[in-house]
Short mmCIF file of C-alpha atoms in Angstrom, two decimals:
data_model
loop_
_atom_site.label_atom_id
_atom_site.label_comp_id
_atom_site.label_asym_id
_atom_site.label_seq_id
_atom_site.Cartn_x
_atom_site.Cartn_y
_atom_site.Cartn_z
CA UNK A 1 56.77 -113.35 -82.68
CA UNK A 2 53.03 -114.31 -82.95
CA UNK A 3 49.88 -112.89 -81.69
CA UNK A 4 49.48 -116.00 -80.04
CA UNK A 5 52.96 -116.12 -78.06
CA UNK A 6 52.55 -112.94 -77.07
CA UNK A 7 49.48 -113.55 -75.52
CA UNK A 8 50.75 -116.90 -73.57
CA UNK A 9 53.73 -114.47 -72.21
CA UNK A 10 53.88 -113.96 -68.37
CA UNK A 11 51.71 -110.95 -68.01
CA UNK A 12 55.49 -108.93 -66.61
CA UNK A 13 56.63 -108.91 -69.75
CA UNK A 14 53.52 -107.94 -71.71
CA UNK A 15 54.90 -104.45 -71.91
CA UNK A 16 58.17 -105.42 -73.10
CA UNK A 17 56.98 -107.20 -75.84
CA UNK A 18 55.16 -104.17 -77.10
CA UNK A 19 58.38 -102.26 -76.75
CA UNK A 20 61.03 -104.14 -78.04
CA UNK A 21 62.07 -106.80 -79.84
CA UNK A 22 63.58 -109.87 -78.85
CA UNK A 23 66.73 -111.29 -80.05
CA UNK A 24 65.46 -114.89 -78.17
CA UNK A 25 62.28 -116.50 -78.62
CA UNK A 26 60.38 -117.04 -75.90
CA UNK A 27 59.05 -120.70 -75.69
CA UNK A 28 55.38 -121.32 -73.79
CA UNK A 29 55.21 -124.80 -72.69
CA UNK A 30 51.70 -125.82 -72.06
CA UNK A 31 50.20 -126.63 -68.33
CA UNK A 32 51.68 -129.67 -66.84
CA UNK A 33 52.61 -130.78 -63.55
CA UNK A 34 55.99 -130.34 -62.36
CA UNK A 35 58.65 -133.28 -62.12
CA UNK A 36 59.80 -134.40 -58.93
CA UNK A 37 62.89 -132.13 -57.50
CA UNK A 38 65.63 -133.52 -55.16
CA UNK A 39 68.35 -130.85 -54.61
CA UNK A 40 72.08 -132.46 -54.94
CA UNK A 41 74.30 -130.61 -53.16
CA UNK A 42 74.28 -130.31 -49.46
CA UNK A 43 73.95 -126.76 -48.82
CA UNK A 44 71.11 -126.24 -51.51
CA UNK A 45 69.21 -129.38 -49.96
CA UNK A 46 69.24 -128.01 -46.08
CA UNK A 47 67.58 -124.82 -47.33
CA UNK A 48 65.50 -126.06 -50.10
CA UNK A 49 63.28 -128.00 -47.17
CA UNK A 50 61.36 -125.68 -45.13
CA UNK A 51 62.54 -123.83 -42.31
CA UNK A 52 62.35 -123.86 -38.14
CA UNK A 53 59.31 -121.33 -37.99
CA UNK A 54 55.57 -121.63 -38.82
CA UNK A 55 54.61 -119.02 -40.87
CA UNK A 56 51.64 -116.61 -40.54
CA UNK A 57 50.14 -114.29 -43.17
CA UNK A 58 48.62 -110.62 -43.19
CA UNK A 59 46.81 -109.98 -46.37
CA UNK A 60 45.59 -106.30 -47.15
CA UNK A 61 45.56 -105.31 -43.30
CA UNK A 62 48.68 -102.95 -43.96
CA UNK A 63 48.49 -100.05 -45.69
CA UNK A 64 50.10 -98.14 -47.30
CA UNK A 65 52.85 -97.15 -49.33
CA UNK A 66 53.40 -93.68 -51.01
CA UNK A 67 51.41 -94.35 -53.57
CA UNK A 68 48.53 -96.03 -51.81
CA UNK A 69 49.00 -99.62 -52.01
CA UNK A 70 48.09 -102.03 -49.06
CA UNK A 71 50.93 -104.42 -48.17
CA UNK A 72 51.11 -108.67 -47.49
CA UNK A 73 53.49 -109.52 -45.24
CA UNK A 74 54.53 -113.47 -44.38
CA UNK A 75 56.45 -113.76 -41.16
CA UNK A 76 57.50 -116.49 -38.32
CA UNK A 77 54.19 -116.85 -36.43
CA UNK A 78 55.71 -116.99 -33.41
CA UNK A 79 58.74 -114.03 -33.65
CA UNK A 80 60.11 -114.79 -30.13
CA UNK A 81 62.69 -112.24 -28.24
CA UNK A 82 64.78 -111.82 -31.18
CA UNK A 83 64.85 -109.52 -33.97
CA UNK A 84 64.02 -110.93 -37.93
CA UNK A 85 65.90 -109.36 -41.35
CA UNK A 86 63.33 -107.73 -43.90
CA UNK A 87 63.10 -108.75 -47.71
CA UNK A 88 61.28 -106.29 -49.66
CA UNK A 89 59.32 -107.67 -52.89
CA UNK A 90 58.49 -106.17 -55.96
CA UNK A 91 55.97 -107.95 -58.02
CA UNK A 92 55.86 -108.41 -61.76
CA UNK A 93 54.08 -105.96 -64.40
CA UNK A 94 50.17 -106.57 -63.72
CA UNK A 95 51.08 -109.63 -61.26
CA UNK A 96 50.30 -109.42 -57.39
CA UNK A 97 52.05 -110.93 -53.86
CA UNK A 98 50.17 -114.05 -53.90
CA UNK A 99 50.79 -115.18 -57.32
CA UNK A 100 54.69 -115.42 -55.24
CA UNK A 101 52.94 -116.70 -52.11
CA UNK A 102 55.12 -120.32 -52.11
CA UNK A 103 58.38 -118.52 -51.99
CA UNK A 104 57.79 -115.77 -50.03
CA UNK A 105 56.26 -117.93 -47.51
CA UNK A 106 59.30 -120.27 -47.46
CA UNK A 107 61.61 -117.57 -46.95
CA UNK A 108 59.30 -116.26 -44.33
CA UNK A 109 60.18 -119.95 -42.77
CA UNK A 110 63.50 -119.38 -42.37
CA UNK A 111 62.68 -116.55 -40.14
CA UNK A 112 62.85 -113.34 -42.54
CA UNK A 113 59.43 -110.66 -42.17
CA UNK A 114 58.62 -110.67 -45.95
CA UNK A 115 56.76 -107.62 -47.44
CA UNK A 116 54.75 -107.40 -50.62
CA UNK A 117 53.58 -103.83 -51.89
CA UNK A 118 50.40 -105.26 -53.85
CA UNK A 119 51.39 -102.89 -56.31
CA UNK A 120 51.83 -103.97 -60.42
CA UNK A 121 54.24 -101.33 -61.59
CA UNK A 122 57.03 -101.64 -59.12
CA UNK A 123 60.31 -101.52 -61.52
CA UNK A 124 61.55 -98.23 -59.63
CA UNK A 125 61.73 -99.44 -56.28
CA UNK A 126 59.47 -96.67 -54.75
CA UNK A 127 56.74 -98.96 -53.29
CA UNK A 128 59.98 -101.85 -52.02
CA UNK A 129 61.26 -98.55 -50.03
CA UNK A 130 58.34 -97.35 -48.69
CA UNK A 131 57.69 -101.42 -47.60
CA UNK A 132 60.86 -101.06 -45.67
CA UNK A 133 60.02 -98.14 -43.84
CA UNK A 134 56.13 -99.13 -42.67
CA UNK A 135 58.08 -102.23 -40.85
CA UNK A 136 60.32 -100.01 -39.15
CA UNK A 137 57.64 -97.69 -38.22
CA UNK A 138 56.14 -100.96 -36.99
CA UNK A 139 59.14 -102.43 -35.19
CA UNK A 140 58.93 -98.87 -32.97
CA UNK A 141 55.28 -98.83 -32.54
CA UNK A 142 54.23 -100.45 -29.27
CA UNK A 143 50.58 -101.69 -30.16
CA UNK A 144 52.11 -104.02 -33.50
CA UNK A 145 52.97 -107.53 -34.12
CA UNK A 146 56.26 -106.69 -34.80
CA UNK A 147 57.14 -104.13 -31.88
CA UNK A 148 61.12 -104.77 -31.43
CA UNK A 149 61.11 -107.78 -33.85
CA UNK A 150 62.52 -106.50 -36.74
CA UNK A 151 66.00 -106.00 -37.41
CA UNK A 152 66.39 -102.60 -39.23
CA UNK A 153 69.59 -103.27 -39.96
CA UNK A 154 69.31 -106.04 -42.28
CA UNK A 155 67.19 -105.67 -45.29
CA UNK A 156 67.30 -107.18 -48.62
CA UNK A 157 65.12 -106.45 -52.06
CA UNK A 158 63.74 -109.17 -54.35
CA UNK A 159 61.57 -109.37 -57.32
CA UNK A 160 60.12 -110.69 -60.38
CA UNK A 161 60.94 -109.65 -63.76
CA UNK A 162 60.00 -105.65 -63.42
CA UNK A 163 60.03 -106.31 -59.54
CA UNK A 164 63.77 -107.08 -60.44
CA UNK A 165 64.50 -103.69 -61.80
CA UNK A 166 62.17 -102.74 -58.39
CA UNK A 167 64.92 -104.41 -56.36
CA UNK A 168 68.31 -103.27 -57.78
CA UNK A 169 66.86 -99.44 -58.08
CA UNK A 170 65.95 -100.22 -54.16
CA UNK A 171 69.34 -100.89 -53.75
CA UNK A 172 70.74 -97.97 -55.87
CA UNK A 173 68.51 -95.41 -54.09
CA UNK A 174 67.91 -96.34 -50.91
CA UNK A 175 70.64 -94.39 -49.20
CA UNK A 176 72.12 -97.75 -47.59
CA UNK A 177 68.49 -98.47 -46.43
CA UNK A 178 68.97 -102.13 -48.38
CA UNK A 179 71.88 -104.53 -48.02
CA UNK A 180 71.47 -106.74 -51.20
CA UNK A 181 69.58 -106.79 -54.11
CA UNK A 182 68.21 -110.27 -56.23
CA UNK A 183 66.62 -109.49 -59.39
CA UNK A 184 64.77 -112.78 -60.82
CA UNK A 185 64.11 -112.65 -64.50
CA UNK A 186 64.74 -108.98 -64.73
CA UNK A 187 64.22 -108.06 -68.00
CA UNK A 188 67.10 -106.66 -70.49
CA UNK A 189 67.76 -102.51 -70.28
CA UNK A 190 66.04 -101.72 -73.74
CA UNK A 191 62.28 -102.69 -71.29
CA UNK A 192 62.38 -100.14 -68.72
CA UNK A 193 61.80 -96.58 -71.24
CA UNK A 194 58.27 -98.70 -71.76
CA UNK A 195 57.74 -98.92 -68.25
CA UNK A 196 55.61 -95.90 -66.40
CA UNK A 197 57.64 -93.59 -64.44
CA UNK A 198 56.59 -93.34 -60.56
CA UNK A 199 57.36 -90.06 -58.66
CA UNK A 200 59.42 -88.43 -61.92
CA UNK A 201 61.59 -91.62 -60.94
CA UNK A 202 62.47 -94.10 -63.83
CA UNK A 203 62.67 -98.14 -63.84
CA UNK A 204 65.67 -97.76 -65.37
CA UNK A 205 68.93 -98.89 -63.65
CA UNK A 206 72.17 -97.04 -62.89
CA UNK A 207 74.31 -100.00 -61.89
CA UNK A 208 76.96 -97.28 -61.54
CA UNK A 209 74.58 -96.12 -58.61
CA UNK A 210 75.08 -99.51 -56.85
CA UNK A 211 78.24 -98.91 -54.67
CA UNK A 212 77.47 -100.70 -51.60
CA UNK A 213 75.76 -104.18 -51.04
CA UNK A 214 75.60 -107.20 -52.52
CA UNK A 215 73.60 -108.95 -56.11
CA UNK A 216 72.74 -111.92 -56.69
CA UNK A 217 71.81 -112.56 -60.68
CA UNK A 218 69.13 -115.01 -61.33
CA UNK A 219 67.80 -115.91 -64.60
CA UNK A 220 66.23 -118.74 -66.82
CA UNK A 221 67.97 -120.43 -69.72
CA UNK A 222 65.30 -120.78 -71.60
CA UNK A 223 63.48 -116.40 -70.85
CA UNK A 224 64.67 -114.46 -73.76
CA UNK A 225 62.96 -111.61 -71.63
CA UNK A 226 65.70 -111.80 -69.82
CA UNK A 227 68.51 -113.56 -71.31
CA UNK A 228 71.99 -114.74 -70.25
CA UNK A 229 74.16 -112.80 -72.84
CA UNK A 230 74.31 -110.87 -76.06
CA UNK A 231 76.29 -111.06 -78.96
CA UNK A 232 76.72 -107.05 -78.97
CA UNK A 233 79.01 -105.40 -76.50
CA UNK A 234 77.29 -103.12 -74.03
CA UNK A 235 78.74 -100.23 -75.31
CA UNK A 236 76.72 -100.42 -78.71
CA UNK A 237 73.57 -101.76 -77.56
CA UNK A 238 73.37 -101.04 -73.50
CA UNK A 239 73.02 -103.50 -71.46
CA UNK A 240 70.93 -106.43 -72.71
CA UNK A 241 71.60 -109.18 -70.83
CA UNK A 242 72.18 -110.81 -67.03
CA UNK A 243 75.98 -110.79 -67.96
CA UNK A 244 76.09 -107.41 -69.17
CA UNK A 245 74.44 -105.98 -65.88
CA UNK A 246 76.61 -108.19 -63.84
CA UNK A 247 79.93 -106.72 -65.44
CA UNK A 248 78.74 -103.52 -65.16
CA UNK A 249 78.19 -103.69 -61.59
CA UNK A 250 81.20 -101.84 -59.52
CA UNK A 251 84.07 -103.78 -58.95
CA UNK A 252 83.17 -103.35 -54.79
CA UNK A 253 80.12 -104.83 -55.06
CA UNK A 254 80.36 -108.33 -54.05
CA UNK A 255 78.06 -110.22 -57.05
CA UNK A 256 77.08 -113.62 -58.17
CA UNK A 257 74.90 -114.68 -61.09
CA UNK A 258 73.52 -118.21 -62.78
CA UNK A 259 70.94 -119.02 -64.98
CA UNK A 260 68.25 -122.48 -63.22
CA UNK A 261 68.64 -124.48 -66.58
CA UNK A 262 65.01 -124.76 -68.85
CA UNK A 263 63.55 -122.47 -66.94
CA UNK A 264 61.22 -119.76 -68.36
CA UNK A 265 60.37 -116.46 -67.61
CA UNK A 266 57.50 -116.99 -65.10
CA UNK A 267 58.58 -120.68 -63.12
CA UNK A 268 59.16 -118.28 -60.48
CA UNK A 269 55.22 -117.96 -60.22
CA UNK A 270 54.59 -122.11 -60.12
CA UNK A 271 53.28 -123.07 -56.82
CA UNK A 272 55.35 -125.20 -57.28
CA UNK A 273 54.50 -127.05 -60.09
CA UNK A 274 52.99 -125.29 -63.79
CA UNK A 275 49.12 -126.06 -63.52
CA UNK A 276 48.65 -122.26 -63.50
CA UNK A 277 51.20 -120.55 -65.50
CA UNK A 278 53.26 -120.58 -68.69
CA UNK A 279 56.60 -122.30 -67.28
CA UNK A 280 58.52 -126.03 -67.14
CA UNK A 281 60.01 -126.41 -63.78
CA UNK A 282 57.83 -124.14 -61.08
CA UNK A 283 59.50 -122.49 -58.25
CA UNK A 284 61.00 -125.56 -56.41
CA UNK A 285 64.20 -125.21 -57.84
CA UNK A 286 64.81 -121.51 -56.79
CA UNK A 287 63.61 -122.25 -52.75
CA UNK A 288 67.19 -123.39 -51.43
CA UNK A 289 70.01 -121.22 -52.94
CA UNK A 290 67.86 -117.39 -52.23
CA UNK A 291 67.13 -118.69 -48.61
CA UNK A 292 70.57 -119.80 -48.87
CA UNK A 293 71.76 -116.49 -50.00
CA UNK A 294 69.07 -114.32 -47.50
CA UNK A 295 70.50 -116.29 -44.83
CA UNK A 296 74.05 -115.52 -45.61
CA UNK A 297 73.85 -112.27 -46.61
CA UNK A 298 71.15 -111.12 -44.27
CA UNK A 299 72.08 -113.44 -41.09
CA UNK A 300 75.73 -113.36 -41.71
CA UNK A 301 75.57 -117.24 -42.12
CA UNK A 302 78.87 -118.53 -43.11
CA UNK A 303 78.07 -121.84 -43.94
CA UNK A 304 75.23 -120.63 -46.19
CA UNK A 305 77.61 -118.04 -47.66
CA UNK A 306 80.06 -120.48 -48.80
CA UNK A 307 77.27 -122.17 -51.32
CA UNK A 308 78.50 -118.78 -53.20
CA UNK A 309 82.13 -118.30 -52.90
CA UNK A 310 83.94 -117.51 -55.96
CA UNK A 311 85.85 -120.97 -57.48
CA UNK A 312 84.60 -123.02 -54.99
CA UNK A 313 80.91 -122.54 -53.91
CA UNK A 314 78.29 -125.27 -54.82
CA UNK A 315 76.29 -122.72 -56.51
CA UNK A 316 78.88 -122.50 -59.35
CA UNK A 317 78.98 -126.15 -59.69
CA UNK A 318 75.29 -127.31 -59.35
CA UNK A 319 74.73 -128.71 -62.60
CA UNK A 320 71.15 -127.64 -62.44
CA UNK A 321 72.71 -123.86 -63.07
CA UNK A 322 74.77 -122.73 -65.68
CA UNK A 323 76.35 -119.35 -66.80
CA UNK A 324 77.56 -119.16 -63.11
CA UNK A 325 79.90 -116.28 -62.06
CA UNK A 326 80.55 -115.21 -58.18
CA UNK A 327 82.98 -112.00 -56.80
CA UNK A 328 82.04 -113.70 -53.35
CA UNK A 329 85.58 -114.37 -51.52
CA UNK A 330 84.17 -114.60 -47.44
#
C-alpha cells in the first residue's frame, strides 16, 4: 500500500495501517456527491425517514468522563412524561461526535438520549461506560434536563471503527450495564495491540466475555479495515474478520451481521453524501435498519425486530446487504 493511500485512509484506521498489514486493499474514491437513496423494503423505509421527535443538541456542556472528556448528547427536545433508552457512542481513532452528528441525531429522532464521549481513543469502552453512568446520575438529579427521563434499563453501545471495539468491550465489561452492542467498521483483531491501553484496560475483545445481550455486525464490502471474511481459520490467525467475530460470539448471544454493499470504511461519517470524506455511499443507507434495530432491541419493538429474524427478516434479504447472517428467532 502507498504513501498516498495511506494518507487518504479514514483517520480510525491510521493506526492500523501502521500496525498491520492488510490482506484487502482499501480503495479511496474521490469527493463526490452521493446518489439518491430510496430504501426497498418496508420496514427499512419507515425507519430510514426521520422520526416523531425534534431533536435538540448539547455540545461540550457535559463533562466528564473518567478520563476527562466533555460529552455531546442529541435527545428528543421535548422528552415528555416518559422515560428514553440510552445509546452510548464511541468515536473513531482521532475522529470526534460531530463528524457522526447525521446519525446520531436521527437516532436521537426516534426518541433514544444519544451520548458522545468527545474522546479519540475509545476502543476499550471506558469513556462509552462512564457516558452511561453521567445520564443516570442525570436521570436522578432534580435540577437536569433529563430528571426521570431516562430509562436506565435500556442501554445500547455503538461506534465507529475503534469506537466498534469501544462498543462490544462496553458490552463485555459492563457488568449487564449495556443491552446490545453494534460495532460499525470495527477493525480486524490483529489492530487493537496498536491501539493505547486506557486504565491498564486493552481494546482488545474477549467475545468469550460477551454472555448476555445482543450484536449486531455491520461492515462495508468494499473496507479491508474491516473485512467480511478470511481465508485462514481463526484458530491460526485470530480473528480477522466480521465473520470470524460473529462465530465466535457465544452461542446465547442473540447476533446478526451484513455487510451495506460498496461501502468503505468511513461512509458512516458522510453527512450524508461524500463531499467531506473518503467514501461512495454516505451514511443514508445505514439510518433505517440501526434505528430499526435500537428500536427493537432497546424498545422491545416487535415489528422492528422482525426486519432481523433469522430466515425470514428483510435485513437478510435486502439486496443492498450481503454476507447476511441472524441468530434472531423473536
Amino acid at each position: 500500500m502507498s504513501n498516498r493511500t495511506v494518507q487518504r485512509v479514514h483517520r480510525g484506521a491510521r493506526i492500523a495501517l501502521t500496525a498491520v498489514a492488510l490482506t484487502a486493499a482499501v480503495s479511496a474514491a474521490p469527493a463526490s456527491a452521493a446518489p439518491s437513496y430510496q430504501p426497498v423494503a418496508p420496514i427499512e423505509a419507515a425507519y430510514y425517514a426521520p422520526g416523531p421527535w425534534a431533536v435538540a443538541e448539547r455540545s461540550g456542556a457535559d463533562c466528564c468522563t473518567s478520563t476527562g472528556d466533555p460529552y455531546d448528547i442529541w435527545y428528543p427536545a421535548d422528552l415528555g412524561t416518559g422515560v428514553h433508552p440510552v445509546i452510548t457512542w464511541g468515536n473513531g481513532t482521532m475522529a470526534h461526535p460531530r463528524e457522526y452528528a447525521y446519525l446520531l441525531s436521527h437516532l436521537a429522532s426516534w426518541g433514544f438520549v444519544v451520548i458522545a464521549a468527545d474522546r479519540t481513543d475509545t476502543g476499550t469502552g471506558v469513556q462509552m461506560l462512564d457516558a452511561v453512568r453521567y445520564l443516570a446520575e442525570q436521570n436522578d438529579d432534580p435540577s437536569s434536563v433529563f430528571h426521570g427521563r431516562i430509562d436506565v434499563g435500556a442501554v445500547g453501545a455503538a461506534g465507529h471503527s475503534q469506537g466498534g471495539l469501544g462498543a462490544l468491550n462496553a458490552l463485555a465489561r459492563g457488568s449487564g450495564l449495556v443491552d446490545t452492542a453494534v460495532p460499525l467498521e470495527m477493525p480486524l483483531a490483529a489492530v487493537c495491540s496498536s491501539l493505547p491501553p486506557v486504565d491498564g484496560q486493552s481494546a482488545c475483545v474477549d467475545t468469550s466475555a460477551i454472555t448476555s445481550g445482543s450484536v449486531l455486525l455491520v461492515n462495508g464490502s468494499a473496507d479491508g479495515i474491516s473485512p467480511g471474511t478470511q481465508t485462514l481459520p481463526p484458530e491460526l490467525i485470530g480473528q480477522q474478520s466480521m465473520q470470524a467475530y460473529y462465530d465466535a460470539l457465544p452461542a446465547q448471544v442473540p447476533k446478526a451481521r451484513a455487510a451495506l454493499l460498496g461501502a468503505q470504511h468511513n461512509d458512516i461519517q458522510g453527512q450524508p453524501g461524500c463531499t467531506n470524506y473518503s467514501c461512495t455511499e454516505g451514511v443514508h443507507r445505514y439510518l433505517g435498519y440501526l434505528a430499526a434495530w435500537f428500536t427493537g432491541q432497546l424498545r422491545g419493538d416487535s415489528a422492528a425486530r422482525g426486519a432481523f429474524l433469522a430466515g425470514t427478516g428483510e435485513f437478510l434479504h435486502n439486496p443492498y446487504w450481503t454476507e447476511q447472517a441472524s441468530t434472531i428467532t423473536r
